[in-house]
mmCIF file of C-alpha atoms in Angstrom:
data_model
loop_
_atom_site.group_PDB
_atom_site.id
_atom_site.type_symbol
_atom_site.label_atom_id
_atom_site.label_comp_id
_atom_site.label_asym_id
_atom_site.label_seq_id
_atom_site.Cartn_x
_atom_site.Cartn_y
_atom_site.Cartn_z
ATOM 1 C CA MET S 1 -12.987 -42.872 -0.742
ATOM 2 C CA ALA S 2 -16.286 -41.109 -1.781
ATOM 3 C CA HIS S 3 -16.063 -37.289 -2.113
ATOM 4 C CA TYR S 4 -17.367 -35.471 0.935
ATOM 5 C CA PRO S 5 -18.204 -31.587 0.258
ATOM 6 C CA ILE S 6 -16.403 -29.316 2.612
ATOM 7 C CA SER S 7 -19.399 -27.378 3.267
ATOM 8 C CA LYS S 8 -21.056 -30.472 4.927
ATOM 9 C CA TYR S 9 -18.395 -30.842 7.481
ATOM 10 C CA PRO S 10 -19.708 -30.059 10.988
ATOM 11 C CA GLY S 11 -18.749 -26.453 12.096
ATOM 12 C CA ALA S 12 -17.452 -25.788 8.455
ATOM 13 C CA ASN S 13 -20.077 -22.711 8.169
ATOM 14 C CA ILE S 14 -18.752 -21.418 11.557
ATOM 15 C CA SER S 15 -15.005 -21.934 11.331
ATOM 16 C CA LEU S 16 -14.641 -20.862 7.457
ATOM 17 C CA SER S 17 -17.068 -18.056 7.381
ATOM 18 C CA ASN S 18 -14.333 -15.473 8.237
ATOM 19 C CA LEU S 19 -11.716 -16.737 6.359
ATOM 20 C CA TYR S 20 -9.352 -13.870 5.273
ATOM 21 C CA GLU S 21 -6.678 -15.199 3.039
ATOM 22 C CA ILE S 22 -6.497 -18.506 1.192
ATOM 23 C CA TYR S 23 -3.758 -20.292 -1.161
ATOM 24 C CA CYS S 24 -5.388 -21.939 -4.261
ATOM 25 C CA SER S 25 -4.010 -24.297 -6.690
ATOM 26 C CA ASN S 26 -6.063 -25.688 -9.780
ATOM 27 C CA THR S 27 -4.522 -29.029 -9.278
ATOM 28 C CA ILE S 28 -6.861 -29.474 -6.510
ATOM 29 C CA ASP S 29 -10.428 -30.736 -7.235
ATOM 30 C CA GLN S 30 -12.584 -27.613 -8.238
ATOM 31 C CA ASP S 31 -15.464 -28.996 -6.313
ATOM 32 C CA PHE S 32 -13.512 -28.172 -3.226
ATOM 33 C CA TYR S 33 -13.658 -24.461 -4.089
ATOM 34 C CA TYR S 34 -17.274 -24.695 -5.188
ATOM 35 C CA GLY S 35 -17.717 -25.756 -1.629
ATOM 36 C CA LEU S 36 -15.915 -23.120 -0.066
ATOM 37 C CA ALA S 37 -17.855 -20.668 -2.307
ATOM 38 C CA GLN S 38 -20.837 -21.537 -0.472
ATOM 39 C CA ILE S 39 -19.369 -20.595 2.909
ATOM 40 C CA CYS S 40 -16.656 -17.902 2.392
ATOM 41 C CA ARG S 41 -17.636 -14.211 1.919
ATOM 42 C CA SER S 42 -14.743 -12.491 3.604
ATOM 43 C CA ILE S 43 -11.691 -13.496 1.811
ATOM 44 C CA GLU S 44 -9.740 -10.436 1.045
ATOM 45 C CA GLU S 45 -6.134 -11.988 0.104
ATOM 46 C CA ILE S 46 -5.852 -14.724 -2.549
ATOM 47 C CA TYR S 47 -2.907 -16.455 -3.988
ATOM 48 C CA VAL S 48 -3.577 -18.618 -7.081
ATOM 49 C CA ARG S 49 -0.987 -20.986 -8.497
ATOM 50 C CA ILE S 50 -2.226 -22.205 -12.006
ATOM 51 C CA TYR S 51 -0.969 -25.357 -13.542
ATOM 52 C CA ASN S 52 -3.842 -25.959 -16.236
ATOM 53 C CA GLU S 53 -6.852 -24.201 -17.673
ATOM 54 C CA GLU S 54 -9.472 -25.675 -15.276
ATOM 55 C CA SER S 55 -9.942 -23.251 -12.593
ATOM 56 C CA SER S 56 -13.894 -22.684 -12.619
ATOM 57 C CA GLY S 57 -14.103 -23.417 -8.830
ATOM 58 C CA ILE S 58 -11.570 -20.832 -7.866
ATOM 59 C CA ALA S 59 -13.267 -18.389 -10.182
ATOM 60 C CA GLU S 60 -16.532 -18.980 -8.358
ATOM 61 C CA LEU S 61 -14.827 -18.631 -5.124
ATOM 62 C CA ILE S 62 -13.482 -15.286 -6.134
ATOM 63 C CA GLU S 63 -16.767 -14.033 -7.409
ATOM 64 C CA MET S 64 -18.699 -14.823 -4.262
ATOM 65 C CA GLN S 65 -16.316 -12.739 -1.998
ATOM 66 C CA LYS S 66 -17.392 -9.290 -0.691
ATOM 67 C CA GLN S 67 -14.061 -7.479 -1.785
ATOM 68 C CA ILE S 68 -10.663 -8.927 -2.761
ATOM 69 C CA LYS S 69 -7.872 -6.706 -2.017
ATOM 70 C CA TYR S 70 -4.680 -8.768 -2.422
ATOM 71 C CA VAL S 71 -3.986 -10.864 -5.481
ATOM 72 C CA PHE S 72 -0.964 -13.136 -6.310
ATOM 73 C CA ILE S 73 -1.179 -14.987 -9.689
ATOM 74 C CA ASP S 74 1.597 -17.595 -10.485
ATOM 75 C CA GLY S 75 1.339 -19.885 -13.160
ATOM 76 C CA PHE S 76 2.021 -21.008 -16.922
ATOM 77 C CA TYR S 77 -1.486 -20.761 -18.489
ATOM 78 C CA GLU S 78 -3.915 -18.005 -19.416
ATOM 79 C CA CYS S 79 -6.270 -17.691 -16.459
ATOM 80 C CA LYS S 80 -9.438 -16.086 -18.302
ATOM 81 C CA LYS S 81 -12.029 -17.462 -15.799
ATOM 82 C CA ILE S 82 -10.087 -16.205 -12.944
ATOM 83 C CA THR S 83 -9.249 -12.722 -14.380
ATOM 84 C CA GLN S 84 -13.159 -12.304 -15.292
ATOM 85 C CA ALA S 85 -13.967 -13.142 -11.796
ATOM 86 C CA LEU S 86 -11.399 -10.547 -10.437
ATOM 87 C CA GLU S 87 -13.118 -7.938 -12.469
ATOM 88 C CA LYS S 88 -15.921 -7.963 -10.127
ATOM 89 C CA HIS S 89 -13.561 -6.691 -7.606
ATOM 90 C CA ALA S 90 -11.702 -4.044 -9.769
ATOM 91 C CA ASN S 91 -12.511 -1.159 -7.551
ATOM 92 C CA SER S 92 -11.296 -2.950 -4.254
ATOM 93 C CA ILE S 93 -8.059 -4.646 -5.672
ATOM 94 C CA ILE S 94 -4.916 -2.433 -4.371
ATOM 95 C CA HIS S 95 -2.365 -4.980 -4.518
ATOM 96 C CA LEU S 96 -1.453 -7.304 -7.529
ATOM 97 C CA GLU S 97 1.538 -9.539 -8.233
ATOM 98 C CA THR S 98 1.867 -11.934 -11.312
ATOM 99 C CA THR S 99 4.724 -13.843 -12.498
ATOM 100 C CA LYS S 100 3.246 -14.348 -16.134
ATOM 101 C CA TYR S 101 2.112 -11.312 -18.042
ATOM 102 C CA THR S 102 -0.614 -12.517 -20.259
ATOM 103 C CA SER S 103 -3.257 -10.963 -22.480
ATOM 104 C CA VAL S 104 -5.922 -11.322 -19.832
ATOM 105 C CA ILE S 105 -3.937 -9.834 -17.196
ATOM 106 C CA HIS S 106 -2.999 -6.972 -19.627
ATOM 107 C CA PHE S 107 -6.593 -6.140 -19.962
ATOM 108 C CA LEU S 108 -7.383 -6.549 -16.310
ATOM 109 C CA ILE S 109 -4.761 -4.230 -14.792
ATOM 110 C CA PRO S 110 -6.171 -0.947 -16.300
ATOM 111 C CA LYS S 111 -9.748 -1.754 -14.661
ATOM 112 C CA LEU S 112 -7.912 -1.805 -11.256
ATOM 113 C CA ILE S 113 -8.445 2.101 -10.781
ATOM 114 C CA ASN S 114 -7.493 1.819 -6.925
ATOM 115 C CA LEU S 115 -4.236 -0.261 -7.455
ATOM 116 C CA ARG S 116 -1.503 0.626 -4.958
ATOM 117 C CA TYR S 117 0.971 -1.804 -5.544
ATOM 118 C CA LEU S 118 1.922 -3.481 -8.784
ATOM 119 C CA LYS S 119 4.524 -6.303 -9.174
ATOM 120 C CA VAL S 120 5.201 -8.178 -12.629
ATOM 121 C CA ASN S 121 8.077 -10.739 -12.534
ATOM 122 C CA ASP S 122 7.892 -11.442 -16.159
ATOM 123 C CA ASN S 123 10.026 -14.674 -16.111
ATOM 124 C CA TYR S 124 8.438 -15.739 -19.395
ATOM 125 C CA CYS S 125 9.389 -12.509 -21.233
ATOM 126 C CA GLU S 126 5.687 -11.814 -22.203
ATOM 127 C CA LEU S 127 5.934 -8.071 -21.616
ATOM 128 C CA LYS S 128 7.746 -7.345 -24.775
ATOM 129 C CA LYS S 129 4.320 -8.327 -26.770
ATOM 130 C CA TYR S 130 2.573 -5.368 -25.099
ATOM 131 C CA VAL S 131 2.470 -1.681 -24.930
ATOM 132 C CA ILE S 132 1.373 -0.562 -21.729
ATOM 133 C CA TYR S 133 -0.124 2.866 -20.907
ATOM 134 C CA LEU S 134 -1.590 2.857 -17.361
ATOM 135 C CA ASN S 135 -3.055 5.615 -15.434
ATOM 136 C CA HIS S 136 -2.915 4.513 -11.889
ATOM 137 C CA TYR S 137 -3.051 7.712 -9.839
ATOM 138 C CA ASN S 138 -3.068 5.899 -6.371
ATOM 139 C CA LEU S 139 0.011 3.672 -7.193
ATOM 140 C CA GLN S 140 2.563 3.651 -4.480
ATOM 141 C CA VAL S 141 4.852 0.666 -5.264
ATOM 142 C CA LEU S 142 6.096 -0.336 -8.829
ATOM 143 C CA ASP S 143 8.144 -3.532 -9.051
ATOM 144 C CA LEU S 144 9.118 -4.684 -12.431
ATOM 145 C CA CYS S 145 11.502 -7.614 -13.220
ATOM 146 C CA PHE S 146 12.883 -8.840 -16.561
ATOM 147 C CA LEU S 147 11.800 -5.891 -18.534
ATOM 148 C CA PRO S 148 12.384 -5.954 -22.340
ATOM 149 C CA SER S 149 12.640 -1.993 -22.237
ATOM 150 C CA LEU S 150 12.536 0.700 -19.794
ATOM 151 C CA ASP S 151 9.682 2.274 -21.853
ATOM 152 C CA ILE S 152 7.287 0.145 -19.843
ATOM 153 C CA ALA S 153 8.466 1.543 -16.506
ATOM 154 C CA ILE S 154 8.683 5.125 -17.883
ATOM 155 C CA ASN S 155 4.919 4.931 -19.409
ATOM 156 C CA ILE S 156 3.579 3.846 -15.944
ATOM 157 C CA ILE S 157 5.721 6.383 -13.854
ATOM 158 C CA LYS S 158 4.530 9.499 -15.869
ATOM 159 C CA ASN S 159 1.019 8.369 -15.515
ATOM 160 C CA THR S 160 0.893 8.399 -11.608
ATOM 161 C CA ASN S 161 -0.067 11.104 -9.322
ATOM 162 C CA GLY S 162 3.168 11.561 -7.209
ATOM 163 C CA ASN S 163 2.242 8.908 -4.715
ATOM 164 C CA LEU S 164 5.100 6.343 -5.860
ATOM 165 C CA TRP S 165 7.325 5.892 -3.040
ATOM 166 C CA LYS S 166 9.074 2.717 -4.010
ATOM 167 C CA ILE S 167 10.153 1.664 -7.679
ATOM 168 C CA ARG S 168 12.308 -1.530 -8.155
ATOM 169 C CA ILE S 169 13.516 -2.319 -11.539
ATOM 170 C CA GLU S 170 15.667 -5.380 -12.125
ATOM 171 C CA ASN S 171 17.156 -7.397 -15.053
ATOM 172 C CA THR S 172 16.303 -4.968 -17.885
ATOM 173 C CA LYS S 173 17.399 -5.987 -21.388
ATOM 174 C CA TYR S 174 17.921 -2.750 -22.887
ATOM 175 C CA TYR S 175 19.146 0.494 -21.217
ATOM 176 C CA ASP S 176 18.947 3.095 -24.116
ATOM 177 C CA LYS S 177 16.419 4.900 -22.236
ATOM 178 C CA ALA S 178 18.251 5.112 -18.789
ATOM 179 C CA LYS S 179 18.531 8.791 -18.786
ATOM 180 C CA GLU S 180 14.912 9.464 -19.685
ATOM 181 C CA TYR S 181 13.916 6.826 -16.877
ATOM 182 C CA ASN S 182 15.974 8.719 -14.277
ATOM 183 C CA GLN S 183 14.548 11.913 -15.490
ATOM 184 C CA LYS S 184 10.954 10.566 -14.882
ATOM 185 C CA ILE S 185 11.927 9.833 -11.284
ATOM 186 C CA HIS S 186 12.675 13.352 -10.185
ATOM 187 C CA LYS S 187 9.859 14.812 -12.495
ATOM 188 C CA TYR S 188 7.033 12.606 -11.332
ATOM 189 C CA CYS S 189 8.101 11.088 -8.144
ATOM 190 C CA PRO S 190 8.606 13.681 -5.385
ATOM 191 C CA ASN S 191 7.849 11.281 -2.541
ATOM 192 C CA ILE S 192 10.143 8.445 -3.682
ATOM 193 C CA LYS S 193 12.108 6.425 -0.750
ATOM 194 C CA TYR S 194 13.113 3.504 -2.544
ATOM 195 C CA VAL S 195 14.340 3.516 -6.052
ATOM 196 C CA THR S 196 16.471 1.705 -8.875
ATOM 197 C CA VAL S 197 18.484 4.277 -10.961
ATOM 198 C CA PHE S 198 21.090 3.805 -13.779
ATOM 199 C CA LEU S 199 24.451 5.225 -14.266
ATOM 200 C CA ASN S 200 25.375 3.197 -17.331
ATOM 201 C CA ARG S 201 24.565 5.716 -20.052
ATOM 202 C CA ASP S 202 25.341 9.376 -21.079
ATOM 203 C CA GLY S 203 23.388 11.848 -18.866
ATOM 204 C CA THR S 204 22.391 9.468 -16.228
ATOM 205 C CA LEU S 205 24.548 11.004 -13.696
ATOM 206 C CA GLU S 206 23.171 14.494 -14.350
ATOM 207 C CA GLU S 207 19.613 13.205 -13.843
ATOM 208 C CA LEU S 208 20.808 11.563 -10.634
ATOM 209 C CA GLU S 209 21.828 14.890 -9.367
ATOM 210 C CA LYS S 210 18.406 16.292 -9.953
ATOM 211 C CA ILE S 211 16.818 13.202 -8.037
ATOM 212 C CA PHE S 212 18.975 14.116 -5.048
ATOM 213 C CA ILE S 213 18.030 17.740 -5.251
ATOM 214 C CA LYS S 214 14.158 17.286 -5.858
ATOM 215 C CA CYS S 215 13.550 13.918 -3.888
ATOM 216 C CA GLN S 216 14.392 14.854 -0.402
ATOM 217 C CA HIS S 217 12.687 11.670 1.213
ATOM 218 C CA LEU S 218 15.210 9.166 -0.513
ATOM 219 C CA GLU S 219 16.267 6.423 1.684
ATOM 220 C CA ALA S 220 17.651 3.838 -0.547
ATOM 221 C CA ILE S 221 19.066 3.729 -4.130
ATOM 222 C CA TYR S 222 19.567 0.616 -6.158
ATOM 223 C CA ILE S 223 22.145 1.102 -8.976
ATOM 224 C CA ASP S 224 21.250 -1.512 -11.416
ATOM 225 C CA ASP S 225 24.087 -2.711 -14.062
ATOM 226 C CA GLU S 226 27.489 -1.162 -14.223
ATOM 227 C CA ILE S 227 28.432 2.371 -13.583
ATOM 228 C CA LYS S 228 30.140 4.223 -16.323
ATOM 229 C CA HIS S 229 33.882 4.165 -15.643
ATOM 230 C CA GLU S 230 34.025 8.118 -15.911
ATOM 231 C CA TYR S 231 31.176 8.583 -13.753
ATOM 232 C CA ILE S 232 32.592 6.462 -10.741
ATOM 233 C CA ASP S 233 34.464 9.403 -9.043
ATOM 234 C CA LYS S 234 31.702 11.916 -9.787
ATOM 235 C CA PHE S 235 29.031 9.740 -8.407
ATOM 236 C CA LEU S 236 31.063 9.306 -5.049
ATOM 237 C CA ASN S 237 31.454 12.975 -4.623
ATOM 238 C CA LEU S 238 27.859 13.422 -5.585
ATOM 239 C CA LEU S 239 26.890 11.192 -2.683
ATOM 240 C CA LEU S 240 29.056 13.132 -0.221
ATOM 241 C CA GLU S 241 27.862 16.619 -1.469
ATOM 242 C CA LEU S 242 24.416 16.322 -2.525
ATOM 243 C CA ALA S 243 22.713 13.103 -1.338
ATOM 244 C CA PRO S 244 19.659 13.870 1.037
ATOM 245 C CA LEU S 245 20.259 13.396 4.680
ATOM 246 C CA THR S 246 17.556 10.707 4.588
ATOM 247 C CA LEU S 247 19.717 8.501 2.480
ATOM 248 C CA CYS S 248 21.204 5.402 4.173
ATOM 249 C CA LYS S 249 21.168 2.501 1.837
ATOM 250 C CA ILE S 250 23.033 1.971 -1.230
ATOM 251 C CA HIS S 251 23.076 -1.193 -3.569
ATOM 252 C CA ILE S 252 25.889 -1.160 -6.153
ATOM 253 C CA SER S 253 26.008 -4.353 -8.187
ATOM 254 C CA TYR S 254 29.770 -4.260 -9.115
ATOM 255 C CA ILE S 255 30.862 -2.288 -6.024
ATOM 256 C CA ASP S 256 34.661 -3.402 -6.464
ATOM 257 C CA ARG S 257 34.878 -1.209 -9.454
ATOM 258 C CA CYS S 258 33.910 1.844 -7.402
ATOM 259 C CA PHE S 259 36.240 0.803 -4.541
ATOM 260 C CA ASN S 260 39.135 -1.279 -5.740
ATOM 261 C CA THR S 261 40.714 -1.483 -2.249
ATOM 262 C CA ASN S 262 39.657 -1.790 1.209
ATOM 263 C CA GLU S 263 41.502 1.777 1.890
ATOM 264 C CA SER S 264 39.389 3.381 -0.678
ATOM 265 C CA LEU S 265 36.185 1.955 0.753
ATOM 266 C CA LYS S 266 37.031 3.042 4.217
ATOM 267 C CA LEU S 267 38.156 6.527 3.201
ATOM 268 C CA PHE S 268 34.775 6.997 1.474
ATOM 269 C CA LEU S 269 33.079 5.962 4.733
ATOM 270 C CA MET S 270 35.079 8.209 6.751
ATOM 271 C CA ASN S 271 34.138 11.056 4.486
ATOM 272 C CA TRP S 272 30.618 10.108 4.720
ATOM 273 C CA ASP S 273 30.813 10.172 8.551
ATOM 274 C CA HIS S 274 32.283 13.558 8.503
ATOM 275 C CA HIS S 275 29.166 15.090 6.736
ATOM 276 C CA LYS S 276 27.073 16.118 9.787
ATOM 277 C CA GLY S 277 23.575 14.904 9.734
ATOM 278 C CA LYS S 278 23.903 12.082 7.452
ATOM 279 C CA LYS S 279 22.497 8.677 8.500
ATOM 280 C CA THR S 280 24.676 5.612 9.027
ATOM 281 C CA LEU S 281 25.322 4.222 5.413
ATOM 282 C CA HIS S 282 24.505 0.522 4.690
ATOM 283 C CA LEU S 283 26.220 -0.644 1.478
ATOM 284 C CA TYR S 284 24.940 -3.629 -0.513
ATOM 285 C CA SER S 285 26.281 -5.610 -3.327
ATOM 286 C CA ASN S 286 25.892 -8.805 -5.339
ATOM 287 C CA TYR S 287 29.428 -9.148 -5.978
ATOM 288 C CA ILE S 288 31.688 -8.602 -3.001
ATOM 289 C CA LYS S 289 35.563 -8.875 -3.516
ATOM 290 C CA ILE S 290 36.393 -6.194 -0.826
ATOM 291 C CA ASN S 291 35.873 -5.924 2.832
ATOM 292 C CA LYS S 292 32.840 -8.293 3.474
ATOM 293 C CA ASP S 293 32.558 -7.002 7.093
ATOM 294 C CA ILE S 294 31.722 -3.448 5.592
ATOM 295 C CA VAL S 295 29.700 -4.493 2.699
ATOM 296 C CA HIS S 296 26.533 -6.340 2.933
ATOM 297 C CA LYS S 297 25.952 -9.322 0.527
ATOM 298 C CA TYR S 298 22.785 -8.386 -1.062
ATOM 299 C CA ASP S 299 19.727 -9.151 0.983
ATOM 300 C CA ILE S 300 16.557 -8.343 -0.914
ATOM 301 C CA LYS S 301 14.085 -8.043 1.767
ATOM 302 C CA ASP S 302 16.377 -6.039 4.052
ATOM 303 C CA PHE S 303 17.438 -3.685 1.184
ATOM 304 C CA TRP S 304 13.874 -2.940 0.061
ATOM 305 C CA ASN S 305 12.450 -2.960 3.351
ATOM 306 C CA ASP S 306 9.483 -4.925 2.007
ATOM 307 C CA TYR S 307 6.529 -4.203 4.102
ATOM 308 C CA PHE S 308 4.432 -7.059 2.362
ATOM 309 C CA MET S 309 6.184 -10.226 1.425
ATOM 310 C CA GLY S 310 3.954 -11.260 -1.164
ATOM 311 C CA MET S 311 4.505 -14.399 -3.008
ATOM 312 C CA ASP S 312 7.578 -15.161 -0.875
ATOM 313 C CA LYS S 313 5.218 -16.014 2.028
ATOM 314 C CA TYR S 314 3.936 -19.054 0.058
ATOM 315 C CA ASN S 315 7.250 -20.604 -0.724
ATOM 316 C CA SER S 316 6.993 -23.216 1.653
ATOM 317 C CA TYR S 317 3.798 -24.581 0.127
#
């Protein structure tokens, strides 16, 4: 069948001229995207899946838009043409998600001066190659997975302007900077609502206490990794005595080590209820051996209250 440009289809100019979002894959003939580039000017949200190095048509489509705001990059290859095209929209991009941290992504991110949402799911362990120093004063959401070190999160957090309200850190390889990480939360994030914290190293509990005191908008804490055994009782007491009245969600990865019986769990919840003004508490865990009617099996979207689904919305493609 002969190739027929999409721009030549009857009514294409009318029906596609207001296209707002698009899913792109460079396994599709790039002429298709060149055709769209002749018509579309209003795309603000673009998802790009990269399977090879050929992406000239997608790059052309990106360049021709008035302002790209939301960008999702998933793939195995360097995407130099695409990232060069995205540089044109450096002032308008407010949301970036990527599953592979490459050199071109590394040099693009600092140019996104109005970035509000940054998610790096570093499945391929590329982050360890880079030292990241970013100054994103408008950043509101930081989501990092498979970190080689907490230094990366620390360097980003301390160079924000107090606007961060959600910080999600998962699957960190080394926790030697856990205390310093907790410290940066209460020092630089007064408006934090959802946050990952650590209680697996000396000094981390004391820093969590300061988080409870200084971060009065806190709604959810995600405790990554294990809690030091000697911290468990102190942590539970800290929740009852100092947790902000806004706190209503707690994720504890190994919750059975905090509550080894159903009775101990129920007693804690009764004590929580007796503290007037505290919201109903929702407990979450990856591993549940105790009362499953009380503790929620970890539901990532429910716990983090994700206001933007990001890459998940495209999983059906």
